[in-house]
């Protein structure tokens, strides 16, 4: 190989690397207002506070804080059917003002559908979820729930690898939610 072809290949490799880094930077910049800094409205008075899964300590603490502020008296918590966060195992579920249920399917769409049993058209509901999930949650609950829903982000610390994962996961899941809407998936399809 002659020197000129080596130099040409090196230039193309640098341009390719620069192009890839530019695309990554653009995707990261576009995702900032969507996944990292979504709108964070003040919590209005509500009929229900809804903690969607998983019921982390931070989400439960935020629900308690809102309840203590008099935002709402009742709390609904989406829990898995088994394990340490299930209704049988999670001590928070034993409080008189807390209802813990497992949506079917245990997805954001399933959680929106489950809300229909606890809130009707005109009821105000505050939904708590972690920050990267807020945009997709708003989209799904706006489309699939009759209640007046306000989605509020919960500040759960994520490391860089979790942020990268969430950028990819939430983007793909949002595309799926946009395509499927509130319809049940075909038999045998992934939830």
mmCIF file of N, CA, C and O in Angstrom, residues 51 56-68 92 128 154:
data_model
loop_
_atom_site.group_PDB
_atom_site.id
_atom_site.type_symbol
_atom_site.label_atom_id
_atom_site.label_comp_id
_atom_site.label_asym_id
_atom_site.label_seq_id
_atom_site.Cartn_x
_atom_site.Cartn_y
_atom_site.Cartn_z
ATOM 1 N N UNK A 51 -48.439 5.631 41.908
ATOM 2 C CA UNK A 51 -47.037 5.270 41.765
ATOM 3 C C UNK A 51 -46.974 4.114 40.781
ATOM 4 O O UNK A 51 -47.483 3.027 41.060
ATOM 5 N N UNK A 56 -40.353 1.975 43.798
ATOM 6 C CA UNK A 56 -39.079 2.223 44.481
ATOM 7 C C UNK A 56 -39.297 3.061 45.735
ATOM 8 O O UNK A 56 -40.319 3.737 45.891
ATOM 9 N N UNK A 57 -38.318 3.045 46.615
ATOM 10 C CA UNK A 57 -38.393 3.823 47.859
ATOM 11 C C UNK A 57 -38.547 5.309 47.555
ATOM 12 O O UNK A 57 -39.288 6.017 48.245
ATOM 13 N N UNK A 58 -37.885 5.793 46.516
ATOM 14 C CA UNK A 58 -37.971 7.209 46.160
ATOM 15 C C UNK A 58 -39.372 7.569 45.690
ATOM 16 O O UNK A 58 -39.918 8.612 46.073
ATOM 17 N N UNK A 59 -39.976 6.730 44.877
ATOM 18 C CA UNK A 59 -41.342 7.000 44.396
ATOM 19 C C UNK A 59 -42.339 6.977 45.554
ATOM 20 O O UNK A 59 -43.235 7.819 45.632
ATOM 21 N N UNK A 60 -42.181 6.021 46.446
ATOM 22 C CA UNK A 60 -43.078 5.935 47.600
ATOM 23 C C UNK A 60 -42.882 7.149 48.511
ATOM 24 O O UNK A 60 -43.859 7.729 49.001
ATOM 25 N N UNK A 61 -41.640 7.564 48.722
ATOM 26 C CA UNK A 61 -41.372 8.747 49.553
ATOM 27 C C UNK A 61 -42.006 9.988 48.931
ATOM 28 O O UNK A 61 -42.581 10.825 49.645
ATOM 29 N N UNK A 62 -41.919 10.119 47.606
ATOM 30 C CA UNK A 62 -42.540 11.270 46.936
ATOM 31 C C UNK A 62 -44.062 11.216 47.054
ATOM 32 O O UNK A 62 -44.713 12.247 47.244
ATOM 33 N N UNK A 63 -44.635 10.028 46.948
ATOM 34 C CA UNK A 63 -46.085 9.888 47.111
ATOM 35 C C UNK A 63 -46.494 10.303 48.522
ATOM 36 O O UNK A 63 -47.483 11.023 48.711
ATOM 37 N N UNK A 64 -45.720 9.879 49.511
ATOM 38 C CA UNK A 64 -46.009 10.245 50.898
ATOM 39 C C UNK A 64 -45.882 11.748 51.108
ATOM 40 O O UNK A 64 -46.688 12.364 51.814
ATOM 41 N N UNK A 65 -44.869 12.331 50.503
ATOM 42 C CA UNK A 65 -44.676 13.777 50.631
ATOM 43 C C UNK A 65 -45.871 14.533 50.043
ATOM 44 O O UNK A 65 -46.374 15.483 50.646
ATOM 45 N N UNK A 66 -46.325 14.117 48.867
ATOM 46 C CA UNK A 66 -47.493 14.759 48.250
ATOM 47 C C UNK A 66 -48.733 14.567 49.113
ATOM 48 O O UNK A 66 -49.537 15.489 49.283
ATOM 49 N N UNK A 67 -48.885 13.388 49.667
ATOM 50 C CA UNK A 67 -50.040 13.123 50.539
ATOM 51 C C UNK A 67 -49.960 13.996 51.788
ATOM 52 O O UNK A 67 -50.948 14.579 52.222
ATOM 53 N N UNK A 68 -48.762 14.113 52.370
ATOM 54 C CA UNK A 68 -48.579 14.946 53.562
ATOM 55 C C UNK A 68 -48.879 16.417 53.277
ATOM 56 O O UNK A 68 -49.300 17.151 54.167
ATOM 57 N N UNK A 92 -45.606 -0.911 52.587
ATOM 58 C CA UNK A 92 -46.370 0.296 52.248
ATOM 59 C C UNK A 92 -47.798 -0.058 51.825
ATOM 60 O O UNK A 92 -48.728 0.697 52.061
ATOM 61 N N UNK A 128 -46.585 9.220 39.359
ATOM 62 C CA UNK A 128 -45.163 9.353 39.672
ATOM 63 C C UNK A 128 -44.373 8.259 38.966
ATOM 64 O O UNK A 128 -44.707 7.074 39.082
ATOM 65 N N UNK A 154 -39.793 11.636 39.265
ATOM 66 C CA UNK A 154 -39.188 11.343 40.560
ATOM 67 C C UNK A 154 -37.690 11.293 40.321
ATOM 68 O O UNK A 154 -37.221 10.656 39.377
#
